[in-house]
XYZ file of C-alpha atoms in Angstrom:
347
model
C 28.618 109.351 55.846
C 30.485 109.561 59.175
C 34.204 109.167 59.031
C 35.664 106.156 60.628
C 37.129 108.347 63.475
C 33.387 109.539 64.561
C 31.869 105.803 63.594
C 34.587 104.656 66.160
C 33.768 107.361 68.748
C 29.918 106.881 68.459
C 30.414 102.926 68.983
C 32.691 103.595 71.989
C 29.872 105.951 73.631
C 26.866 103.623 72.570
C 28.739 100.650 74.305
C 28.894 102.354 77.609
C 26.549 101.641 80.684
C 22.825 102.020 79.351
C 22.028 105.475 81.000
C 19.573 108.052 79.296
C 20.381 108.824 75.776
C 21.834 112.224 74.657
C 22.374 113.663 71.233
C 24.986 116.165 70.118
C 24.797 117.806 66.847
C 28.174 117.511 65.202
C 28.783 120.009 62.455
C 29.257 118.851 58.978
C 32.945 119.979 58.672
C 33.351 117.371 61.598
C 32.381 114.484 59.515
C 35.822 113.962 57.643
C 39.391 114.233 58.652
C 41.538 115.932 61.239
C 39.058 118.810 61.835
C 36.745 116.040 63.688
C 39.404 115.360 66.319
C 39.863 119.045 66.870
C 36.190 119.807 67.015
C 35.224 116.909 69.150
C 38.289 117.568 71.502
C 36.612 120.783 72.416
C 32.948 120.347 71.984
C 32.426 116.829 73.722
C 34.115 116.980 77.089
C 32.687 120.441 77.884
C 29.391 119.001 76.298
C 29.527 115.942 78.531
C 30.622 117.692 81.768
C 27.168 118.953 82.692
C 25.728 115.525 82.234
C 21.956 116.231 81.702
C 19.298 113.480 80.352
C 19.061 114.706 76.791
C 21.272 117.376 74.641
C 21.091 118.833 71.285
C 23.492 121.563 70.784
C 21.543 124.636 69.228
C 21.234 125.522 65.732
C 24.469 126.981 65.530
C 25.494 123.894 64.089
C 23.977 122.039 61.178
C 25.163 118.501 60.084
C 24.807 115.219 61.702
C 23.359 114.224 64.755
C 25.644 111.835 66.830
C 23.818 109.859 69.666
C 25.932 109.663 72.637
C 25.261 107.857 75.999
C 26.065 109.264 79.130
C 27.674 109.128 81.554
C 31.149 109.412 80.335
C 34.055 111.210 81.887
C 35.934 113.838 79.797
C 39.120 112.179 80.890
C 38.363 109.582 78.422
C 39.730 111.778 75.762
C 42.926 112.499 77.629
C 41.843 115.902 78.236
C 39.627 118.057 80.698
C 38.447 121.508 81.177
C 40.140 123.547 83.879
C 37.205 123.869 86.303
C 36.590 120.055 86.309
C 40.355 119.385 86.682
C 40.299 121.611 90.060
C 36.963 120.116 91.191
C 37.096 116.429 90.285
C 40.304 115.593 87.995
C 42.886 117.189 90.160
C 43.845 114.188 92.029
C 43.933 112.093 88.973
C 46.259 114.700 87.158
C 48.602 114.500 89.972
C 48.554 110.766 90.100
C 50.632 111.121 86.775
C 53.322 113.107 88.627
C 56.610 111.032 88.250
C 58.421 112.938 90.904
C 56.584 112.989 93.911
C 58.510 115.500 95.694
C 57.077 118.044 93.396
C 53.416 117.308 93.891
C 52.733 120.188 96.163
C 54.524 122.391 93.783
C 52.503 121.180 90.855
C 49.123 121.320 92.578
C 49.572 125.218 93.334
C 50.548 125.731 89.717
C 47.329 124.023 88.619
C 45.479 126.177 91.030
C 47.106 129.181 89.616
C 46.254 128.156 86.079
C 42.720 127.926 87.309
C 42.347 131.251 88.365
C 43.953 132.642 85.114
C 41.753 130.844 82.940
C 38.399 131.588 84.709
C 39.269 135.186 84.864
C 40.704 135.408 81.384
C 43.986 136.732 82.306
C 47.630 135.790 82.348
C 49.311 134.791 85.541
C 53.089 133.969 86.142
C 54.824 131.465 88.682
C 58.151 132.040 90.147
C 61.297 130.580 88.910
C 60.808 126.943 88.837
C 63.414 124.242 89.345
C 63.955 121.652 86.355
C 61.607 118.901 88.058
C 58.911 121.216 89.107
C 58.967 122.814 85.753
C 58.728 119.514 83.659
C 56.074 118.000 85.872
C 54.049 120.930 85.859
C 54.050 121.135 82.089
C 53.172 117.574 81.413
C 49.870 118.084 83.683
C 49.189 121.530 82.380
C 49.466 120.504 78.781
C 46.514 118.017 79.295
C 44.015 120.783 80.231
C 41.826 122.370 77.354
C 41.537 125.990 76.587
C 44.967 126.729 78.438
C 48.050 127.959 76.918
C 51.511 127.743 78.837
C 54.629 129.496 78.214
C 58.084 128.554 79.827
C 60.885 131.358 79.912
C 64.007 131.545 81.587
C 65.738 134.565 79.728
C 67.778 132.582 77.194
C 67.296 129.299 75.313
C 69.385 127.029 77.808
C 68.027 128.336 81.042
C 67.593 125.665 83.494
C 65.507 127.816 86.093
C 62.150 129.011 84.262
C 58.992 130.939 84.884
C 55.741 129.533 83.640
C 52.967 131.858 82.149
C 49.685 130.594 82.224
C 46.286 131.667 80.741
C 43.213 131.125 78.681
C 43.923 130.484 74.926
C 42.140 134.260 74.235
C 44.130 135.873 76.915
C 47.913 134.678 76.257
C 48.534 135.578 72.711
C 51.978 136.407 72.763
C 55.104 135.606 74.800
C 54.976 137.575 78.046
C 57.819 139.758 79.258
C 58.307 137.955 82.706
C 62.140 137.943 83.240
C 64.490 140.678 83.481
C 68.490 140.554 83.165
C 71.113 142.318 85.152
C 74.588 142.670 84.951
C 76.736 142.584 88.166
C 80.249 144.121 87.546
C 83.226 144.799 89.455
C 86.919 143.981 89.793
C 87.168 140.260 89.938
C 90.630 140.181 88.665
C 92.351 139.539 92.186
C 89.350 138.140 93.878
C 87.529 135.421 91.726
C 83.644 134.728 92.971
C 82.171 131.488 92.629
C 78.399 130.901 91.612
C 77.719 130.562 95.349
C 79.095 133.859 96.291
C 76.887 135.751 93.697
C 73.884 133.726 94.767
C 74.554 134.282 98.501
C 75.030 138.070 97.995
C 71.785 138.489 96.193
C 69.766 136.518 98.606
C 71.669 138.517 101.318
C 69.610 141.466 100.159
C 66.295 139.510 101.165
C 65.296 138.326 98.077
C 63.860 134.757 98.094
C 65.479 132.091 95.757
C 62.406 131.425 93.699
C 62.605 135.119 92.382
C 66.016 134.501 90.833
C 66.634 132.669 87.993
C 70.221 131.440 86.569
C 73.606 133.093 87.313
C 75.690 133.440 84.235
C 79.336 133.820 85.241
C 81.311 136.397 83.116
C 84.730 135.636 84.588
C 86.860 138.770 85.679
C 83.846 141.229 84.682
C 81.248 139.674 87.090
C 77.961 137.776 86.241
C 74.810 138.116 84.814
C 71.630 137.097 86.417
C 67.861 136.552 85.639
C 65.258 137.889 88.115
C 61.582 138.609 88.322
C 60.997 141.885 86.431
C 59.303 143.533 89.978
C 62.667 143.216 91.654
C 65.113 144.472 89.252
C 64.973 148.147 90.589
C 65.374 146.883 94.234
C 68.494 144.874 93.280
C 70.189 147.525 91.370
C 69.973 149.940 94.384
C 70.588 147.036 97.057
C 73.134 144.914 95.653
C 76.821 146.876 96.236
C 79.214 144.184 97.070
C 79.708 140.403 96.322
C 82.202 138.619 98.595
C 84.864 141.419 99.428
C 84.452 143.056 95.737
C 82.396 146.344 95.445
C 80.070 145.875 92.481
C 77.605 147.852 90.519
C 74.303 146.569 89.233
C 72.273 147.753 86.164
C 69.407 146.346 84.068
C 70.445 145.079 80.482
C 68.268 143.591 77.848
C 67.651 139.676 77.520
C 69.677 140.002 74.151
C 72.702 141.345 75.702
C 72.988 138.224 78.079
C 76.366 136.497 77.472
C 76.505 132.858 77.964
C 78.920 129.892 76.751
C 77.201 126.673 75.770
C 78.186 124.132 78.225
C 81.180 122.263 77.927
C 81.097 118.600 77.060
C 82.992 115.476 76.307
C 81.635 112.586 74.187
C 82.582 108.904 74.182
C 81.157 105.614 73.298
C 80.580 102.533 75.395
C 79.098 98.864 74.575
C 76.791 97.765 77.104
C 75.099 94.582 77.550
C 71.808 96.323 78.821
C 70.524 99.927 78.772
C 69.957 99.570 82.475
C 70.369 102.770 84.250
C 72.724 101.700 86.645
C 74.948 100.105 84.063
C 75.007 103.151 81.710
C 75.458 105.607 84.313
C 78.451 103.823 86.101
C 80.092 103.957 82.893
C 79.361 107.586 81.964
C 80.511 108.819 85.583
C 83.227 106.425 85.781
C 82.112 104.944 89.175
C 81.582 101.354 90.050
C 78.077 99.710 89.551
C 77.572 98.982 93.142
C 78.105 102.722 93.973
C 75.952 103.959 91.213
C 73.037 101.256 92.615
C 73.620 102.769 95.894
C 73.177 106.540 94.663
C 70.073 105.494 92.815
C 68.333 103.785 95.706
C 69.132 106.689 97.953
C 67.464 108.986 95.701
C 70.661 110.838 94.308
C 70.030 110.159 90.605
C 67.465 111.811 88.419
C 66.538 111.156 84.915
C 65.099 113.928 82.826
C 64.753 115.930 86.224
C 62.877 113.426 88.005
C 64.237 111.140 90.910
C 64.570 107.509 89.898
C 65.187 105.092 92.466
C 65.241 101.851 90.421
C 68.494 100.542 89.347
C 66.906 98.511 86.275
C 65.017 101.867 84.604
C 65.675 101.657 81.005
C 67.327 104.710 79.481
C 66.891 105.773 75.943
C 68.401 108.597 73.492
C 67.925 112.096 74.869
C 67.712 111.130 78.152
C 69.733 113.581 80.895
C 70.880 111.802 83.822
C 72.055 113.882 87.072
C 73.857 112.375 89.812
C 74.499 114.348 92.974
C 78.036 115.321 93.189
C 79.089 114.033 90.086
C 77.243 116.068 87.531
C 75.191 115.513 84.473
C 75.381 112.980 81.666
C 73.232 113.262 78.555
C 72.664 109.899 76.514
C 73.261 110.457 72.689
C 72.793 107.859 69.882
C 71.960 104.189 70.694
C 72.781 101.390 68.234
C 72.625 97.662 68.402
C 75.858 95.750 67.660
C 76.056 92.492 66.113
C 76.342 90.655 68.972
C 73.298 91.771 70.504
C 74.474 94.640 72.675
C 74.100 98.172 72.818
C 76.645 101.033 71.332
C 75.752 104.154 73.657
C 76.975 107.626 73.010
C 77.805 109.318 76.249
C 77.956 112.941 76.618
C 79.551 114.217 79.789
C 78.966 117.782 80.992
C 82.138 119.165 82.252
């Protein structure tokens, strides 16, 4: 007998518009349990994409014949193959991008993924900002037969590179991030993050070739770059501000970074609206926070939010231009119907 999952699936197909029937031979293994979902997620979308009048998958399978009606778009499964995503479904995928400012970047990454999948190779993006990284991963995770790996050099990295490739090609984590140590005597002339960034960009390197910069106090800084430019930086970078420096390659395991400093507090809120919670967390008036939100200066989980009544939840990261970042911790209800919210402010 067919499992309830396949029975439901067959009923769904056969209630579509009465186009010519087609037959798909489903292996006996797919008649029960979780294997059915795994097999059908891969077999059916690619099978339906060609949409001829009648199909029977050859004799490589033995088992139950499942009669399906066409046409049915593979996106009904929530996934699609990469060639179809570019030809017909790319626009649909991009409609799901929450931060509209990232659409062009995400589109280029989808096109990169197409090349990698079709050629059975692994390709890498440059370093991506958190919003682009988030939106790209949400889109690419919906594509079948594609594997993605995000790497920034260390666990808390904000700027990361994406490696994309066919499942058969991307079998291990690629080595696509290099680390450099920039050292000098910064005891009397401390340099900021902007000083190091400006010095590196002054050598002619584009910003998207550079990852995070980890300040090391008087010792200098550790920086993440694309591997192909590490030798160039070692030879070209000789000064940060007015301080003479030396630059050398180091292993990623030698990176030194401190977990971000935070300060936690509790707040009782009448609602979980973004403007209410953020105004408390950043200690600004609710009117000012509403203005910042409407002006596009507030991001939730790296995506710009312009509606003050957006509901926040545990784990959300709120970023406000000029104010910093705030993470939402545990949320619980009070006896009076309000909300006790843990606010974790990044210092």
